């Protein structure tokens, strides 16, 4: 093993110690919790959609999630071991016979549905229940309240108490 592989493996181990990476494949519906930076604040944003592809390349592994937002298809590529990903949840397992589901880009409505794998879903639910019991919950991001200075305006309409 060369130096790059050693460093990559150390990074993977560090990320998996913080948050376990679940087993998922193309065709599964995922819920990805992403940290979003807004000025000085940091919050979690949930991106839920269908995994249409996965690239396994050690520390450079990534996966593509596609969702329909307001009638428009939106795809996003996430690094599997990236620091901005808080959590990955598998919502449902799907049965597909391809590694890359790029053909879904051309399908609309009911034609783009994927059959659910009922047996794998049962195993997934049991596995997630076991893991939830074993591992301690990660604390949520702390919400920072704005500093209370005297520059806060009064509400419209007076807002005075009588």
mmCIF file of C-alpha atoms in Angstrom:
data_model
loop_
_atom_site.group_PDB
_atom_site.id
_atom_site.type_symbol
_atom_site.label_atom_id
_atom_site.label_comp_id
_atom_site.label_asym_id
_atom_site.label_seq_id
_atom_site.Cartn_x
_atom_site.Cartn_y
_atom_site.Cartn_z
ATOM 1 C CA UNK A 1 0.000 0.000 0.000
ATOM 2 C CA UNK A 2 1.419 3.366 -0.931
ATOM 3 C CA UNK A 3 1.215 6.593 1.074
ATOM 4 C CA UNK A 4 -1.909 7.939 -0.669
ATOM 5 C CA UNK A 5 -3.840 4.743 0.038
ATOM 6 C CA UNK A 6 -2.773 4.863 3.687
ATOM 7 C CA UNK A 7 -3.900 8.472 4.093
ATOM 8 C CA UNK A 8 -7.167 7.741 2.287
ATOM 9 C CA UNK A 9 -7.883 4.747 4.507
ATOM 10 C CA UNK A 10 -7.181 6.829 7.622
ATOM 11 C CA UNK A 11 -9.662 9.468 6.403
ATOM 12 C CA UNK A 12 -12.302 6.810 5.723
ATOM 13 C CA UNK A 13 -11.828 5.298 9.203
ATOM 14 C CA UNK A 14 -12.121 8.727 10.824
ATOM 15 C CA UNK A 15 -15.391 9.541 9.001
ATOM 16 C CA UNK A 16 -16.883 6.122 9.725
ATOM 17 C CA UNK A 17 -16.096 6.572 13.420
ATOM 18 C CA UNK A 18 -18.124 9.819 13.432
ATOM 19 C CA UNK A 19 -21.034 8.584 11.323
ATOM 20 C CA UNK A 20 -21.606 5.098 9.961
ATOM 21 C CA UNK A 21 -22.067 4.936 6.189
ATOM 22 C CA UNK A 22 -25.070 2.684 5.467
ATOM 23 C CA UNK A 23 -25.162 0.010 2.771
ATOM 24 C CA UNK A 24 -27.034 1.361 -0.235
ATOM 25 C CA UNK A 25 -27.109 0.774 -3.968
ATOM 26 C CA UNK A 26 -28.504 2.494 -7.051
ATOM 27 C CA UNK A 27 -32.294 2.268 -6.948
ATOM 28 C CA UNK A 28 -32.553 3.013 -3.224
ATOM 29 C CA UNK A 29 -34.320 6.116 -1.954
ATOM 30 C CA UNK A 30 -31.975 8.104 0.268
ATOM 31 C CA UNK A 31 -32.368 10.965 2.713
ATOM 32 C CA UNK A 32 -29.089 12.909 2.928
ATOM 33 C CA UNK A 33 -28.645 15.440 5.751
ATOM 34 C CA UNK A 34 -26.275 18.148 4.507
ATOM 35 C CA UNK A 35 -24.688 20.946 6.532
ATOM 36 C CA UNK A 36 -25.440 24.317 4.929
ATOM 37 C CA UNK A 37 -23.474 27.446 5.815
ATOM 38 C CA UNK A 38 -25.521 30.658 5.815
ATOM 39 C CA UNK A 39 -23.347 33.540 6.903
ATOM 40 C CA UNK A 40 -22.238 32.750 10.434
ATOM 41 C CA UNK A 41 -24.991 30.170 10.969
ATOM 42 C CA UNK A 42 -24.868 26.501 10.105
ATOM 43 C CA UNK A 43 -27.982 24.379 9.658
ATOM 44 C CA UNK A 44 -28.995 20.971 8.343
ATOM 45 C CA UNK A 45 -30.832 20.600 5.044
ATOM 46 C CA UNK A 46 -32.414 17.298 4.050
ATOM 47 C CA UNK A 47 -32.132 16.187 0.410
ATOM 48 C CA UNK A 48 -34.308 13.172 -0.371
ATOM 49 C CA UNK A 49 -34.271 11.373 -3.684
ATOM 50 C CA UNK A 50 -33.344 8.301 -5.668
ATOM 51 C CA UNK A 51 -29.747 7.105 -5.856
ATOM 52 C CA UNK A 52 -29.060 6.800 -9.599
ATOM 53 C CA UNK A 53 -25.356 6.004 -9.451
ATOM 54 C CA UNK A 54 -22.447 5.307 -7.200
ATOM 55 C CA UNK A 55 -18.713 5.658 -7.761
ATOM 56 C CA UNK A 56 -16.501 3.570 -5.489
ATOM 57 C CA UNK A 57 -12.981 4.992 -5.460
ATOM 58 C CA UNK A 58 -11.750 4.798 -1.879
ATOM 59 C CA UNK A 59 -11.770 8.201 -0.222
ATOM 60 C CA UNK A 60 -12.997 9.772 -3.488
ATOM 61 C CA UNK A 61 -16.206 7.686 -3.520
ATOM 62 C CA UNK A 62 -19.367 9.561 -4.416
ATOM 63 C CA UNK A 63 -23.030 8.950 -5.165
ATOM 64 C CA UNK A 64 -25.639 10.784 -7.237
ATOM 65 C CA UNK A 65 -29.130 11.496 -5.890
ATOM 66 C CA UNK A 66 -31.982 12.587 -8.180
ATOM 67 C CA UNK A 67 -35.229 14.167 -7.038
ATOM 68 C CA UNK A 68 -38.101 15.980 -8.705
ATOM 69 C CA UNK A 69 -38.479 19.513 -7.346
ATOM 70 C CA UNK A 70 -41.442 21.566 -8.577
ATOM 71 C CA UNK A 71 -41.724 19.446 -11.717
ATOM 72 C CA UNK A 72 -38.034 19.774 -12.567
ATOM 73 C CA UNK A 73 -35.481 16.981 -12.163
ATOM 74 C CA UNK A 74 -32.577 17.922 -9.892
ATOM 75 C CA UNK A 75 -29.458 15.790 -9.488
ATOM 76 C CA UNK A 76 -26.770 16.283 -6.895
ATOM 77 C CA UNK A 77 -23.473 14.459 -6.487
ATOM 78 C CA UNK A 78 -22.345 13.937 -2.894
ATOM 79 C CA UNK A 79 -18.890 12.795 -1.767
ATOM 80 C CA UNK A 80 -19.465 9.703 0.372
ATOM 81 C CA UNK A 81 -16.866 10.665 2.969
ATOM 82 C CA UNK A 82 -17.298 14.440 2.727
ATOM 83 C CA UNK A 83 -17.320 16.608 5.857
ATOM 84 C CA UNK A 84 -20.543 18.407 4.872
ATOM 85 C CA UNK A 85 -22.655 15.242 5.063
ATOM 86 C CA UNK A 86 -24.158 14.842 8.517
ATOM 87 C CA UNK A 87 -26.088 11.607 7.965
ATOM 88 C CA UNK A 88 -27.303 9.285 5.203
ATOM 89 C CA UNK A 89 -30.567 7.400 5.713
ATOM 90 C CA UNK A 90 -31.919 4.663 3.459
ATOM 91 C CA UNK A 91 -35.674 5.271 3.197
ATOM 92 C CA UNK A 92 -36.557 2.350 0.914
ATOM 93 C CA UNK A 93 -34.762 -0.288 -1.107
ATOM 94 C CA UNK A 94 -35.394 -0.637 -4.830
ATOM 95 C CA UNK A 95 -34.997 -3.492 -7.302
ATOM 96 C CA UNK A 96 -32.969 -2.513 -10.376
ATOM 97 C CA UNK A 97 -30.781 -4.416 -12.828
ATOM 98 C CA UNK A 98 -28.359 -1.629 -13.726
ATOM 99 C CA UNK A 99 -25.475 0.063 -11.952
ATOM 100 C CA UNK A 100 -26.223 3.511 -13.411
ATOM 101 C CA UNK A 101 -29.864 4.596 -13.718
ATOM 102 C CA UNK A 102 -29.310 7.453 -16.155
ATOM 103 C CA UNK A 103 -32.268 6.273 -18.255
ATOM 104 C CA UNK A 104 -34.570 7.699 -15.548
ATOM 105 C CA UNK A 105 -33.719 11.191 -16.796
ATOM 106 C CA UNK A 106 -35.880 10.603 -19.878
ATOM 107 C CA UNK A 107 -38.850 9.064 -18.026
ATOM 108 C CA UNK A 108 -41.735 11.028 -16.509
ATOM 109 C CA UNK A 109 -44.411 10.265 -13.917
ATOM 110 C CA UNK A 110 -45.376 6.662 -13.249
ATOM 111 C CA UNK A 111 -42.912 5.368 -15.820
ATOM 112 C CA UNK A 112 -40.018 6.465 -13.610
ATOM 113 C CA UNK A 113 -41.127 4.404 -10.595
ATOM 114 C CA UNK A 114 -38.887 1.661 -9.232
ATOM 115 C CA UNK A 115 -40.220 -1.513 -7.631
ATOM 116 C CA UNK A 116 -39.585 -1.872 -3.906
ATOM 117 C CA UNK A 117 -37.505 -4.786 -2.615
ATOM 118 C CA UNK A 118 -39.676 -5.951 0.299
ATOM 119 C CA UNK A 119 -37.256 -8.542 1.725
ATOM 120 C CA UNK A 120 -34.304 -6.155 1.669
ATOM 121 C CA UNK A 121 -36.512 -3.477 3.249
ATOM 122 C CA UNK A 122 -37.342 -5.781 6.172
ATOM 123 C CA UNK A 123 -33.660 -6.579 6.692
ATOM 124 C CA UNK A 124 -32.808 -2.883 6.484
ATOM 125 C CA UNK A 125 -35.351 -1.913 9.144
ATOM 126 C CA UNK A 126 -34.085 -4.639 11.499
ATOM 127 C CA UNK A 127 -30.460 -3.615 10.892
ATOM 128 C CA UNK A 128 -31.218 0.072 11.494
ATOM 129 C CA UNK A 129 -32.999 -0.771 14.756
ATOM 130 C CA UNK A 130 -29.955 -2.727 15.982
ATOM 131 C CA UNK A 131 -27.567 0.084 15.046
ATOM 132 C CA UNK A 132 -29.755 2.711 16.722
ATOM 133 C CA UNK A 133 -29.576 0.778 19.989
ATOM 134 C CA UNK A 134 -25.776 0.321 19.804
ATOM 135 C CA UNK A 135 -24.535 3.754 18.820
ATOM 136 C CA UNK A 136 -24.999 6.952 20.806
ATOM 137 C CA UNK A 137 -26.939 9.725 19.082
ATOM 138 C CA UNK A 138 -24.895 12.539 17.628
ATOM 139 C CA UNK A 139 -25.771 15.890 19.085
ATOM 140 C CA UNK A 140 -27.581 18.222 16.722
ATOM 141 C CA UNK A 141 -25.968 21.394 15.503
ATOM 142 C CA UNK A 142 -26.281 24.155 18.044
ATOM 143 C CA UNK A 143 -28.569 26.924 16.908
ATOM 144 C CA UNK A 144 -27.115 30.329 17.558
ATOM 145 C CA UNK A 145 -29.555 33.029 18.541
ATOM 146 C CA UNK A 146 -28.929 36.513 17.212
ATOM 147 C CA UNK A 147 -27.253 38.832 19.687
ATOM 148 C CA UNK A 148 -29.706 41.026 21.525
ATOM 149 C CA UNK A 149 -28.653 44.593 20.711
ATOM 150 C CA UNK A 150 -30.887 47.597 20.845
ATOM 151 C CA UNK A 151 -31.128 47.740 17.036
ATOM 152 C CA UNK A 152 -34.154 45.456 16.796
ATOM 153 C CA UNK A 153 -37.112 47.228 15.218
ATOM 154 C CA UNK A 154 -40.598 47.150 16.664
ATOM 155 C CA UNK A 155 -43.237 45.078 14.893
ATOM 156 C CA UNK A 156 -45.469 46.700 12.291
ATOM 157 C CA UNK A 157 -48.666 48.156 13.655
ATOM 158 C CA UNK A 158 -47.114 49.397 16.849
ATOM 159 C CA UNK A 159 -47.107 46.077 18.659
ATOM 160 C CA UNK A 160 -47.339 47.880 22.006
ATOM 161 C CA UNK A 161 -48.994 46.115 24.950
ATOM 162 C CA UNK A 162 -51.897 47.818 26.678
#
